[in-house]
CSV table of C-alpha atoms and ligand atoms in Angstrom, one decimal:
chain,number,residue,atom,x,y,z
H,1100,UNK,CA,112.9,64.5,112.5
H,1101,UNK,CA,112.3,68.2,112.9
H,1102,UNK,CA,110.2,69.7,115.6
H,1103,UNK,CA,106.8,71.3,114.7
H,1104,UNK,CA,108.2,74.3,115.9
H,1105,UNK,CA,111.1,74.3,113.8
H,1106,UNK,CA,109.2,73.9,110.9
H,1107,UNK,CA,106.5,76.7,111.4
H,1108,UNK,CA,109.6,79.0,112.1
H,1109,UNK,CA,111.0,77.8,108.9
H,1110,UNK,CA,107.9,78.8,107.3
H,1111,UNK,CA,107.9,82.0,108.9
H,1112,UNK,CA,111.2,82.6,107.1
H,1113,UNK,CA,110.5,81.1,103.3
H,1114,UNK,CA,110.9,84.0,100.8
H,1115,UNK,CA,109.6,81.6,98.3
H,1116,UNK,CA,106.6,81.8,99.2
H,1117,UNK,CA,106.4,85.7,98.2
H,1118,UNK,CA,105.4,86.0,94.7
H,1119,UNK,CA,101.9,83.9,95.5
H,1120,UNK,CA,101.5,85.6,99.0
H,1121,UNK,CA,101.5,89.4,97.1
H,1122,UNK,CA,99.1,87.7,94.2
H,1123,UNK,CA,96.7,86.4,96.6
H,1124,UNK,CA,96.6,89.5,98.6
H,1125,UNK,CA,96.4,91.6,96.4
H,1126,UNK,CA,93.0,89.8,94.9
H,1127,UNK,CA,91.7,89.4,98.5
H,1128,UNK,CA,92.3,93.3,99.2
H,1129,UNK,CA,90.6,94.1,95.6
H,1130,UNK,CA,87.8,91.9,96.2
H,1131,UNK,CA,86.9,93.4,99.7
H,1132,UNK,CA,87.3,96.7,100.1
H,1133,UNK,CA,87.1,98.4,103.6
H,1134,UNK,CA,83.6,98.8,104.7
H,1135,UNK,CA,81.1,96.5,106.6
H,1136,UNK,CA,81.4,93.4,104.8
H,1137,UNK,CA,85.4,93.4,105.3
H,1138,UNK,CA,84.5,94.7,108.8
H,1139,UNK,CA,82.1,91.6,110.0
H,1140,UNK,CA,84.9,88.8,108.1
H,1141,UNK,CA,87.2,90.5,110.5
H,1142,UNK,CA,84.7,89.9,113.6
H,1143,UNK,CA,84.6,93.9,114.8
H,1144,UNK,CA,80.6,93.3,115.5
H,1145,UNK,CA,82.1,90.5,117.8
H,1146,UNK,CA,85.0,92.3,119.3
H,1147,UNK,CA,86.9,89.5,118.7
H,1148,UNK,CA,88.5,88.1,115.0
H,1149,UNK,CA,85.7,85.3,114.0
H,1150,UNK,CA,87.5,83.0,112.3
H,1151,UNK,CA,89.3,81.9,115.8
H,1152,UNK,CA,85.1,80.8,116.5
H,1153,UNK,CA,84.2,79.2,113.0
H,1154,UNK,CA,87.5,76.7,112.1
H,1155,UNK,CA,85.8,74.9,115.5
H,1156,UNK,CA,82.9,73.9,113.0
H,1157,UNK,CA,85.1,71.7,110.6
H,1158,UNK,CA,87.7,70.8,113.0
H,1159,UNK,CA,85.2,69.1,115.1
H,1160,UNK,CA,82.8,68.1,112.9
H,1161,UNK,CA,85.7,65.9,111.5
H,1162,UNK,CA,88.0,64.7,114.3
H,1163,UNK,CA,84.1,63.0,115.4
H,1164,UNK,CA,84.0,61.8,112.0
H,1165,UNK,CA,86.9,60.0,112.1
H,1166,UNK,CA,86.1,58.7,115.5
H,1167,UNK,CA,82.9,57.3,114.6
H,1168,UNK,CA,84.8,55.7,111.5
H,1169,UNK,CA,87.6,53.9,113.8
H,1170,UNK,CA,85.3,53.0,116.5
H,1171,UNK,CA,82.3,51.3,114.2
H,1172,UNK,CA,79.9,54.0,114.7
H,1173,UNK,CA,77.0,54.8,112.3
H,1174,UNK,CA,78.1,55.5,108.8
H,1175,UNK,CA,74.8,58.1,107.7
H,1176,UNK,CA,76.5,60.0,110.4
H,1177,UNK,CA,79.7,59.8,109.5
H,1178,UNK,CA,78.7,60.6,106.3
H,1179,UNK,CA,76.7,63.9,108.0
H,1180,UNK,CA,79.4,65.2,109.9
H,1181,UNK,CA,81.9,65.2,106.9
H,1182,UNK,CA,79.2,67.0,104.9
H,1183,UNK,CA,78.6,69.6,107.5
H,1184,UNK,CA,82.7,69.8,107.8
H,1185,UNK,CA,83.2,70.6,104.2
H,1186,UNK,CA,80.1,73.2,104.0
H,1187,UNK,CA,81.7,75.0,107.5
H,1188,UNK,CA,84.9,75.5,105.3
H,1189,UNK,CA,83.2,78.2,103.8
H,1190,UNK,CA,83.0,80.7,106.3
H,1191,UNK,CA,86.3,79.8,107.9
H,1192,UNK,CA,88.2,80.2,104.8
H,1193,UNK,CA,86.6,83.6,104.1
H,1194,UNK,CA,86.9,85.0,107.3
H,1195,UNK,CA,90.6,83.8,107.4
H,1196,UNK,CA,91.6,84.8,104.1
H,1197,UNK,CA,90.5,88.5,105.3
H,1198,UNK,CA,92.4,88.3,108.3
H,1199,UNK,CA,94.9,86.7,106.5
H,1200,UNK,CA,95.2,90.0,103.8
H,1201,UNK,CA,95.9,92.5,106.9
H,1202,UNK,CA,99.1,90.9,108.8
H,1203,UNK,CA,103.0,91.0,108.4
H,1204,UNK,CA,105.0,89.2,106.1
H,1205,UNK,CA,106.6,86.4,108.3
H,1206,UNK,CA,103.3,85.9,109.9
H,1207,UNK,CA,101.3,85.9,106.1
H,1208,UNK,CA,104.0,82.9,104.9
H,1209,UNK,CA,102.4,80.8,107.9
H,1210,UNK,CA,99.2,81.5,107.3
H,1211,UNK,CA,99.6,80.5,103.3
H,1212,UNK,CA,100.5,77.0,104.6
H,1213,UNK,CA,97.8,76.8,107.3
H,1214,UNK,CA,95.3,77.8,104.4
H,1215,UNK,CA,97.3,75.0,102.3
H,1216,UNK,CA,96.7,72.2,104.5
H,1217,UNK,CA,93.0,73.1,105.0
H,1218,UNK,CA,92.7,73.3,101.6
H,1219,UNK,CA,93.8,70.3,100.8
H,1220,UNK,CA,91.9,68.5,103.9
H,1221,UNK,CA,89.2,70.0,102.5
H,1222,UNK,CA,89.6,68.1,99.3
H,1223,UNK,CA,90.0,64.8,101.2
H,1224,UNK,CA,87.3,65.0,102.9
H,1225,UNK,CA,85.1,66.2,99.3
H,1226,UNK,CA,86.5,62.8,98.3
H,1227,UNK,CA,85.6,60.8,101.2
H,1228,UNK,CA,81.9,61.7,100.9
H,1229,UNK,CA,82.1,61.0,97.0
H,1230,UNK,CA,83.6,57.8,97.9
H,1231,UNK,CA,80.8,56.8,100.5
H,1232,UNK,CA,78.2,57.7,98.7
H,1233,UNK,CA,79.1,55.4,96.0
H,1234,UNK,CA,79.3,52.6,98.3
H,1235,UNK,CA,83.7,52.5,99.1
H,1236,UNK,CA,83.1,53.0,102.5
H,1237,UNK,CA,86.3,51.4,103.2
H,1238,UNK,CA,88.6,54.4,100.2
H,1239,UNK,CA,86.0,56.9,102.0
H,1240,UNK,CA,87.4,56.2,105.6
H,1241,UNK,CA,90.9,56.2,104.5
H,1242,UNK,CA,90.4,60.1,102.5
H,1243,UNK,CA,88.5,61.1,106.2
H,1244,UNK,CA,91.7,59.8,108.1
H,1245,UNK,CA,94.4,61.6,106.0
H,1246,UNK,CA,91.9,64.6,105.9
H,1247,UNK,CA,92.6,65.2,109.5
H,1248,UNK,CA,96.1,64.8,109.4
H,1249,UNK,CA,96.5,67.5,107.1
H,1250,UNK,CA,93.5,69.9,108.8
H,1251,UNK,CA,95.9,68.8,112.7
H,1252,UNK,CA,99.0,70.0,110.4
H,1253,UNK,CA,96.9,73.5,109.6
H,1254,UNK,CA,95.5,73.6,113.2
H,1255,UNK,CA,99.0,73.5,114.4
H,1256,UNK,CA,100.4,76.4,112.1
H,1257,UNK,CA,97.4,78.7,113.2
H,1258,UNK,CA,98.2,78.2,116.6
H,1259,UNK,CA,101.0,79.0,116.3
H,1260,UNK,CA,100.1,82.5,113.7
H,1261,UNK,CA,98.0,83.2,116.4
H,1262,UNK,CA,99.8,82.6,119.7
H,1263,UNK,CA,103.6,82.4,118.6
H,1264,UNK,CA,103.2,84.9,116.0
H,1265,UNK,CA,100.6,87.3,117.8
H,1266,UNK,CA,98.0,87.1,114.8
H,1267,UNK,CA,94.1,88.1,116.1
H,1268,UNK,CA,95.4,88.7,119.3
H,1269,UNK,CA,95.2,92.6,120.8
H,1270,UNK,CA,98.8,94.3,120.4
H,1271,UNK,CA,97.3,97.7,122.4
H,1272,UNK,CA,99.2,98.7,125.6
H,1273,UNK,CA,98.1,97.1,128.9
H,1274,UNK,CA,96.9,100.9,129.8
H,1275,UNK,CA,95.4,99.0,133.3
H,1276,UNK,CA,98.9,97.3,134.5
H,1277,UNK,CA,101.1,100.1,133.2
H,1278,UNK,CA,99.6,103.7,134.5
H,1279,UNK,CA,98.2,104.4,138.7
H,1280,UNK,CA,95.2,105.4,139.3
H,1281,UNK,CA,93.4,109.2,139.9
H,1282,UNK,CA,94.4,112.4,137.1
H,1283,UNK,CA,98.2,112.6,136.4
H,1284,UNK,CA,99.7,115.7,134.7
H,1285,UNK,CA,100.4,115.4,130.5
H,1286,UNK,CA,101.6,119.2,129.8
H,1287,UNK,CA,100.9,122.5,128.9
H,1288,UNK,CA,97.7,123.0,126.6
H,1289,UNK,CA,99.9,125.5,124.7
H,1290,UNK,CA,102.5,122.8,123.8
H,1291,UNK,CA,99.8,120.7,121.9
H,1292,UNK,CA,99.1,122.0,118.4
H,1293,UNK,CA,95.6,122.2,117.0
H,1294,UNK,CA,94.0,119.3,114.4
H,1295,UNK,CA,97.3,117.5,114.8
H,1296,UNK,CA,97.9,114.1,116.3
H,1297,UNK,CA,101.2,113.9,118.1
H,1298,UNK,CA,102.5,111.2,119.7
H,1299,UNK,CA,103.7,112.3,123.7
H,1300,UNK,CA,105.2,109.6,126.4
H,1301,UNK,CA,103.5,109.4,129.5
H,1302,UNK,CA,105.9,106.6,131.9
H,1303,UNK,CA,106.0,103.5,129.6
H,1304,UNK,CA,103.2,104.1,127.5
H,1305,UNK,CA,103.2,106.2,123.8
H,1306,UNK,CA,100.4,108.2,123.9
H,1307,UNK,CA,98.5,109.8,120.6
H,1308,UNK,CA,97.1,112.8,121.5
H,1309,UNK,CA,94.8,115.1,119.2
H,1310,UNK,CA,93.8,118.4,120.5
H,1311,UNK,CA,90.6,119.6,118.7
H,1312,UNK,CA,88.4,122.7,119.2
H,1313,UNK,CA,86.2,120.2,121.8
H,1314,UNK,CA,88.8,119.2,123.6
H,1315,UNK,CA,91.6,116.6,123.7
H,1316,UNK,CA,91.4,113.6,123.0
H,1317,UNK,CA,93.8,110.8,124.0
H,1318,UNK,CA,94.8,107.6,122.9
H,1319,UNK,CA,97.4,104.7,123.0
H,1320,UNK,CA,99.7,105.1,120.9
H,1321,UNK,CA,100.3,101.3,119.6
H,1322,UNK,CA,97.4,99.9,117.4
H,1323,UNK,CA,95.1,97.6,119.0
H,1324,UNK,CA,95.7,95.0,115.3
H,1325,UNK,CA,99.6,94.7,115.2
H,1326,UNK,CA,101.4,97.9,117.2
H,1327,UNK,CA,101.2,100.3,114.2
H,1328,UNK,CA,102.3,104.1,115.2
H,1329,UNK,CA,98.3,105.5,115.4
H,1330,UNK,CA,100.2,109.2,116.0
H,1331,UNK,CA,101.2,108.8,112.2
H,1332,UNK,CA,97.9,107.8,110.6
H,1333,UNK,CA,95.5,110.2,109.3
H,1334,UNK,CA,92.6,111.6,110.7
H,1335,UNK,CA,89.2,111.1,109.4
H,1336,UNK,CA,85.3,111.8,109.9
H,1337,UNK,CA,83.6,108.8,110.7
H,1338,UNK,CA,80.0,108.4,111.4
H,1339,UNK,CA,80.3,112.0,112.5
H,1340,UNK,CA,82.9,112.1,114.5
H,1341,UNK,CA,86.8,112.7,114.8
H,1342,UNK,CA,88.6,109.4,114.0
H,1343,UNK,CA,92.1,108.0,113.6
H,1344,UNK,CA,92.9,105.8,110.9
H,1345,UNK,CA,96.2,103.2,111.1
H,1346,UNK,CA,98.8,103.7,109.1
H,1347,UNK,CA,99.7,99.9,109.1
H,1348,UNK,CA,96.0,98.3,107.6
H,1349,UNK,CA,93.6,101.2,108.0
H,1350,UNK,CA,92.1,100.2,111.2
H,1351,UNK,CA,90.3,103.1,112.2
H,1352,UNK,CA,89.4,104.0,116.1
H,1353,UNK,CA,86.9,106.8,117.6
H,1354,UNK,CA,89.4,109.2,119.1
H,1355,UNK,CA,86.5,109.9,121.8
H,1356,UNK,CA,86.5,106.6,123.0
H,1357,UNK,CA,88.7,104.7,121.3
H,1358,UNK,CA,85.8,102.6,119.5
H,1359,UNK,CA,87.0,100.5,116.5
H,1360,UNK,CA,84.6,102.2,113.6
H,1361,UNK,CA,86.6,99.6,110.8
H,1362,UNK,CA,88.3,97.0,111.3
H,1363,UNK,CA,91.1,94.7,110.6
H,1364,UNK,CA,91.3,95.7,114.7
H,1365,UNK,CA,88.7,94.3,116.8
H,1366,UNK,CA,89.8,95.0,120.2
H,1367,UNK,CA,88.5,98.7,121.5
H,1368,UNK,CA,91.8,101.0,121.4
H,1369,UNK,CA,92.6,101.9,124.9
H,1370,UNK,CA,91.7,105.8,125.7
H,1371,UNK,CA,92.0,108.3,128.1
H,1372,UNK,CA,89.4,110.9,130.1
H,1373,UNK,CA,91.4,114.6,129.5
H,1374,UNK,CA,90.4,118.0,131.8
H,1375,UNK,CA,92.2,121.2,131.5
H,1376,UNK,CA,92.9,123.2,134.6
H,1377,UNK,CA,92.8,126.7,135.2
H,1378,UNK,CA,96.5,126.9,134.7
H,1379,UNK,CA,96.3,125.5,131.3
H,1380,UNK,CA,97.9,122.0,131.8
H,1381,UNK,CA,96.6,119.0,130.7
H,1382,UNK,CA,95.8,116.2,132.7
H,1383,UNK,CA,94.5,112.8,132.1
H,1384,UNK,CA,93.7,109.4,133.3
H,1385,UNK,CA,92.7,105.8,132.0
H,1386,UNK,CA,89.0,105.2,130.8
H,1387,UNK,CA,87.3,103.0,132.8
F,796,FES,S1,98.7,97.8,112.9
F,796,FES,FE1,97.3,96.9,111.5
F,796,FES,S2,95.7,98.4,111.5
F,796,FES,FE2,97.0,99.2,112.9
Protein backbone atom coordinates (compact mmCIF):
# COMPACT_ATOMS: atom_id res chain seq x y z
CA UNK A 1 0.00 0.00 0.00
CA UNK A 2 1.48 3.33 -1.06
CA UNK A 3 2.07 6.15 1.26
CA UNK A 4 -0.11 9.37 0.94
CA UNK A 5 2.96 11.05 0.25
CA UNK A 6 3.96 8.90 -2.52
CA UNK A 7 0.86 9.31 -4.17
CA UNK A 8 0.50 13.22 -4.02
CA UNK A 9 4.12 13.20 -5.43
CA UNK A 10 2.90 10.96 -8.08
CA UNK A 11 0.32 13.37 -8.77
CA UNK A 12 2.65 16.13 -8.80
CA UNK A 13 4.32 14.28 -11.74
CA UNK A 14 1.12 13.00 -14.04
CA UNK A 15 1.44 14.66 -17.48
CA UNK A 16 -1.89 13.21 -18.15
CA UNK A 17 -3.47 15.30 -16.42
CA UNK A 18 -2.32 18.31 -18.88
CA UNK A 19 -4.67 18.62 -21.62
CA UNK A 20 -7.79 19.20 -18.91
CA UNK A 21 -5.45 21.35 -16.55
CA UNK A 22 -4.74 24.01 -19.70
CA UNK A 23 -8.70 23.71 -20.71
CA UNK A 24 -9.81 24.48 -17.33
CA UNK A 25 -7.42 27.29 -16.94
CA UNK A 26 -7.76 28.73 -19.59
CA UNK A 27 -11.79 29.11 -18.93
CA UNK A 28 -11.05 30.15 -15.27
CA UNK A 29 -8.48 32.90 -16.55
CA UNK A 30 -11.19 34.07 -19.30
CA UNK A 31 -13.92 34.18 -17.03
CA UNK A 32 -12.00 36.41 -14.39
CA UNK A 33 -10.04 38.76 -15.54
CA UNK A 34 -7.55 40.75 -13.26
CA UNK A 35 -9.32 43.33 -11.38
CA UNK A 36 -11.20 43.38 -8.00
CA UNK A 37 -13.33 40.49 -8.26
CA UNK A 38 -10.23 38.19 -9.17
CA UNK A 39 -8.48 40.24 -6.40
CA UNK A 40 -10.96 39.41 -3.33
CA UNK A 41 -11.23 35.26 -4.73
CA UNK A 42 -7.50 35.58 -4.18
CA UNK A 43 -8.02 37.11 -0.45
CA UNK A 44 -5.63 40.41 -1.08
CA UNK A 45 -8.43 42.48 1.05
CA UNK A 46 -7.46 39.75 3.68
CA UNK A 47 -3.69 39.66 3.24
CA UNK A 48 -3.93 36.24 3.23
CA UNK A 49 -5.40 33.63 0.27
CA UNK A 50 -9.21 33.00 1.45
CA UNK A 51 -9.87 29.88 0.44
CA UNK A 52 -7.30 28.37 3.24
CA UNK A 53 -10.45 30.19 5.69
CA UNK A 54 -13.61 28.92 3.73
CA UNK A 55 -12.84 24.89 2.97
CA UNK A 56 -13.10 25.00 7.13
CA UNK A 57 -16.99 25.58 6.44
CA UNK A 58 -17.61 22.22 4.63
CA UNK A 59 -14.95 20.28 6.10
CA UNK A 60 -16.45 20.85 9.49
CA UNK A 61 -19.77 21.14 8.86
CA UNK A 62 -19.42 17.47 7.66
CA UNK A 63 -16.87 15.56 9.70
CA UNK A 64 -19.87 16.77 12.68
CA UNK A 65 -22.31 15.40 10.37
CA UNK A 66 -21.00 12.24 10.23
CA UNK A 67 -20.33 12.22 13.89
CA UNK A 68 -23.79 12.87 14.79
CA UNK A 69 -24.78 10.03 12.32
CA UNK A 70 -22.38 7.34 14.05
CA UNK A 71 -23.06 8.37 17.50
CA UNK A 72 -27.14 8.54 17.21
CA UNK A 73 -27.40 12.22 17.36
CA UNK A 74 -30.38 14.26 15.98
CA UNK A 75 -31.08 13.56 12.36
CA UNK A 76 -32.82 17.41 11.37
CA UNK A 77 -29.33 18.30 12.28
CA UNK A 78 -27.63 16.05 10.51
CA UNK A 79 -29.64 16.75 7.84
CA UNK A 80 -28.66 20.80 8.62
CA UNK A 81 -25.15 20.52 8.72
CA UNK A 82 -24.82 18.54 5.33
CA UNK A 83 -26.99 21.24 3.80
CA UNK A 84 -24.92 24.04 5.10
CA UNK A 85 -21.68 21.71 3.89
CA UNK A 86 -22.90 21.56 0.31
CA UNK A 87 -23.95 25.43 0.12
CA UNK A 88 -20.19 26.35 1.73
CA UNK A 89 -18.74 24.50 -1.39
CA UNK A 90 -19.61 27.45 -3.27
CA UNK A 91 -17.32 29.86 -2.10
CA UNK A 92 -14.49 27.41 -1.53
CA UNK A 93 -14.49 26.08 -4.95
CA UNK A 94 -14.48 29.60 -6.44
CA UNK A 95 -11.99 30.99 -4.38
CA UNK A 96 -9.75 27.83 -5.06
CA UNK A 97 -10.29 27.47 -8.57
CA UNK A 98 -8.84 31.23 -8.81
CA UNK A 99 -6.00 30.37 -6.81
CA UNK A 100 -5.87 27.30 -8.48
CA UNK A 101 -5.53 29.26 -12.27
CA UNK A 102 -2.21 31.31 -10.97
CA UNK A 103 0.33 28.35 -9.73
CA UNK A 104 2.97 26.07 -11.45
CA UNK A 105 2.34 23.08 -13.29
CA UNK A 106 3.42 20.31 -10.77
CA UNK A 107 1.60 22.17 -8.13
CA UNK A 108 -1.82 22.77 -10.68
CA UNK A 109 -1.83 18.57 -11.24
CA UNK A 110 -2.42 18.35 -7.34
CA UNK A 111 -4.65 20.79 -7.05
CA UNK A 112 -6.94 19.16 -10.09
CA UNK A 113 -7.25 16.10 -7.87
CA UNK A 114 -7.84 17.93 -4.55
CA UNK A 115 -10.75 19.87 -6.62
CA UNK A 116 -11.63 16.09 -7.84
CA UNK A 117 -12.20 14.65 -4.61
CA UNK A 118 -14.30 17.63 -3.34
CA UNK A 119 -16.15 17.48 -6.21
CA UNK A 120 -17.14 14.32 -5.91
CA UNK A 121 -17.74 14.54 -1.93
CA UNK A 122 -19.76 17.16 -2.85
CA UNK A 123 -21.95 14.97 -4.87
CA UNK A 124 -22.14 12.40 -1.99
CA UNK A 125 -23.14 14.44 0.24
CA UNK A 126 -26.08 16.22 -2.56
CA UNK A 127 -27.11 12.54 -2.46
CA UNK A 128 -27.19 11.98 1.11
CA UNK A 129 -29.54 14.88 1.79
CA UNK A 130 -31.80 13.60 -1.30
CA UNK A 131 -31.75 10.37 0.36
CA UNK A 132 -32.85 11.70 3.86
CA UNK A 133 -35.26 13.68 2.81
CA UNK A 134 -37.06 10.90 1.22
CA UNK A 135 -37.00 8.96 4.33
CA UNK A 136 -33.47 6.33 3.62
CA UNK A 137 -31.95 7.56 6.39
CA UNK A 138 -29.96 4.48 6.57
CA UNK A 139 -28.56 5.00 2.05
CA UNK A 140 -28.27 8.81 3.37
CA UNK A 141 -25.73 8.00 6.19
CA UNK A 142 -23.73 5.69 4.12
CA UNK A 143 -23.40 8.68 0.99
CA UNK A 144 -22.38 11.22 4.25
CA UNK A 145 -19.68 8.56 5.32
CA UNK A 146 -18.00 7.92 1.89
CA UNK A 147 -18.46 11.80 1.34
CA UNK A 148 -15.78 12.40 3.96
CA UNK A 149 -13.53 9.96 2.83
CA UNK A 150 -13.21 11.52 -0.40
CA UNK A 151 -13.39 15.40 1.05
CA UNK A 152 -10.11 13.76 4.02
CA UNK A 153 -8.56 12.42 0.47
CA UNK A 154 -8.86 16.32 -0.95
CA UNK A 155 -7.93 17.71 2.54
CA UNK A 156 -4.86 15.70 2.37
CA UNK A 157 -3.70 16.79 -1.22
CA UNK A 158 -4.24 20.58 -0.31
CA UNK A 159 -2.12 20.24 2.54
CA UNK A 160 0.13 19.07 0.96
CA UNK A 161 -0.29 22.04 -2.39
CA UNK A 162 -0.06 24.23 0.27
CA UNK A 163 2.69 23.15 2.74
CA UNK A 164 4.75 20.56 0.59
CA UNK A 165 4.24 22.35 -2.54
CA UNK A 166 4.37 26.05 -1.17
CA UNK A 167 0.86 27.01 -2.74
CA UNK A 168 -0.80 30.36 -0.77
CA UNK A 169 2.10 30.52 1.28
CA UNK A 170 4.51 33.88 0.91
CA UNK A 171 7.72 32.98 -1.31
CA UNK A 172 9.19 36.90 -0.58
CA UNK A 173 12.72 37.00 1.03
CA UNK A 174 12.86 36.90 4.90
CA UNK A 175 14.27 40.72 4.36
CA UNK A 176 14.16 40.69 8.66
CA UNK A 177 16.51 37.43 9.20
CA UNK A 178 18.66 38.04 6.23
CA UNK A 179 19.92 41.95 6.26
CA UNK A 180 21.37 44.00 9.98
CA UNK A 181 20.01 46.70 11.05
CA UNK A 182 20.77 50.81 10.52
CA UNK A 183 21.55 52.32 6.46
CA UNK A 184 23.95 50.04 4.52
CA UNK A 185 25.56 51.33 1.34
CA UNK A 186 23.75 50.03 -2.34
CA UNK A 187 26.02 52.20 -4.94
CA UNK A 188 26.61 55.02 -6.83
CA UNK A 189 23.31 57.00 -7.91
CA UNK A 190 25.07 57.30 -11.31
CA UNK A 191 25.26 53.51 -11.86
CA UNK A 192 21.34 53.18 -11.62
CA UNK A 193 19.56 54.11 -14.84
CA UNK A 194 16.46 56.22 -14.95
CA UNK A 195 12.63 54.51 -15.44
CA UNK A 196 14.32 51.15 -15.39
CA UNK A 197 13.99 48.37 -12.81
CA UNK A 198 17.21 46.43 -12.41
CA UNK A 199 17.82 43.83 -10.32
CA UNK A 200 21.20 44.54 -7.82
CA UNK A 201 22.48 41.98 -4.92
CA UNK A 202 22.77 43.29 -1.71
CA UNK A 203 24.42 40.06 0.72
CA UNK A 204 21.89 37.15 0.12
CA UNK A 205 19.01 39.03 -0.95
CA UNK A 206 18.11 40.14 -5.01
CA UNK A 207 16.99 43.38 -4.83
CA UNK A 208 14.69 45.30 -7.60
CA UNK A 209 15.60 48.64 -7.70
CA UNK A 210 13.79 51.42 -9.80
CA UNK A 211 15.22 54.83 -9.80
CA UNK A 212 12.57 57.49 -10.74
CA UNK A 213 12.66 61.34 -10.89
CA UNK A 214 11.24 61.04 -6.95
CA UNK A 215 13.61 59.00 -5.86
CA UNK A 216 14.49 55.26 -5.64
CA UNK A 217 12.63 52.97 -4.85
CA UNK A 218 13.51 49.47 -3.67
CA UNK A 219 12.22 46.16 -3.54
CA UNK A 220 12.86 42.32 -3.06
CA UNK A 221 13.55 40.90 -5.82
CA UNK A 222 11.57 37.47 -5.43
CA UNK A 223 7.73 37.71 -5.74
CA UNK A 224 5.80 37.57 -2.66
CA UNK A 225 3.14 34.70 -4.87
CA UNK A 226 5.80 32.02 -6.13
CA UNK A 227 9.51 33.74 -6.38
CA UNK A 228 9.01 35.27 -9.89
CA UNK A 229 11.99 37.74 -11.02
CA UNK A 230 9.90 41.30 -10.09
CA UNK A 231 13.28 43.09 -11.87
CA UNK A 232 11.78 41.60 -15.14
CA UNK A 233 8.18 42.56 -15.00
CA UNK A 234 6.82 45.68 -16.31
CA UNK A 235 6.15 48.79 -14.75
CA UNK A 236 2.80 50.28 -14.55
CA UNK A 237 0.57 53.23 -13.09
CA UNK A 238 -1.57 52.06 -10.56
CA UNK A 239 -4.05 54.03 -8.63
CA UNK A 240 -1.64 56.87 -9.30
CA UNK A 241 1.39 55.63 -8.48
CA UNK A 242 4.53 53.78 -9.83
CA UNK A 243 4.00 49.98 -9.69
CA UNK A 244 5.66 46.71 -10.58
CA UNK A 245 3.81 44.15 -12.21
CA UNK A 246 5.12 40.09 -12.06
CA UNK A 247 6.16 38.57 -14.83
CA UNK A 248 5.01 35.11 -13.46
CA UNK A 249 0.82 35.92 -12.89
CA UNK A 250 0.73 39.70 -12.93
CA UNK A 251 0.87 40.28 -9.31
CA UNK A 252 1.38 43.79 -9.09
CA UNK A 253 3.18 45.62 -5.88
CA UNK A 254 3.41 49.52 -4.98
CA UNK A 255 7.10 50.13 -5.63
CA UNK A 256 6.76 52.81 -2.63
CA UNK A 257 5.87 50.48 -0.28
CA UNK A 258 5.70 47.36 -1.58
CA UNK A 259 1.68 47.21 -1.30
CA UNK A 260 -0.01 44.43 -3.30
CA UNK A 261 -2.39 46.78 -5.66
CA UNK A 262 -3.67 43.11 -7.60
CA UNK A 263 -3.37 40.07 -6.63
CA UNK A 264 -2.78 36.51 -7.10
CA UNK A 265 0.01 37.76 -4.23
CA UNK A 266 -1.49 38.60 -0.95
CA UNK A 267 1.41 39.00 1.29
CA UNK A 268 2.92 42.89 1.20
CA UNK A 269 6.24 42.67 -0.99
CA UNK A 270 9.04 43.36 1.30
CA UNK A 271 10.62 47.11 0.65
CA UNK A 272 13.26 49.28 1.51
CA UNK A 273 13.61 53.16 2.97
CA UNK A 274 16.38 54.72 0.17
CA UNK A 275 18.51 58.31 1.00
CA UNK A 276 21.07 59.73 -1.18
CA UNK A 277 24.11 61.26 0.31
CA UNK A 278 25.97 64.14 -0.59
CA UNK A 279 28.47 61.97 -2.43
CA UNK A 280 25.91 60.47 -4.53
CA UNK A 281 25.75 56.88 -3.18
CA UNK A 282 22.85 55.18 -2.39
CA UNK A 283 21.99 53.74 0.74
CA UNK A 284 19.19 51.81 2.04
CA UNK A 285 17.63 49.84 4.85
CA UNK A 286 14.67 47.43 5.59
CA UNK A 287 11.07 49.05 6.11
CA UNK A 288 9.85 48.62 9.28
S1 LIG B 1 5.30 34.66 -9.05
FE1 LIG B 1 3.18 34.66 -9.41
S2 LIG B 1 2.71 36.74 -9.55
FE2 LIG B 1 4.80 36.75 -9.11
Amino acid sequence: MPRPVTIAERIERAHILDRPITALSRTVVRALPAGSRADALHGVPFGQPAHPALVRLPLGCWTSAVLLDVFRGSERAARVLVAAGVLGIVPAAATGLADWSALHRDQQRVGMIHLGCQGVAGLLFSGSLLARAGGRHGYGKALSAAGLLCASGGAYLGGHLALRLGAGANHADQVSHLSGLGWHDLGPLSSLPEGRAVRRQFGYLSLLVYRSPDGVHVLSDRCAHLGGPLHQGRIVTERGGACVACPWHGSTFRLADGRVVHGPATARQPSFETRVTKGGLVQLRPRP
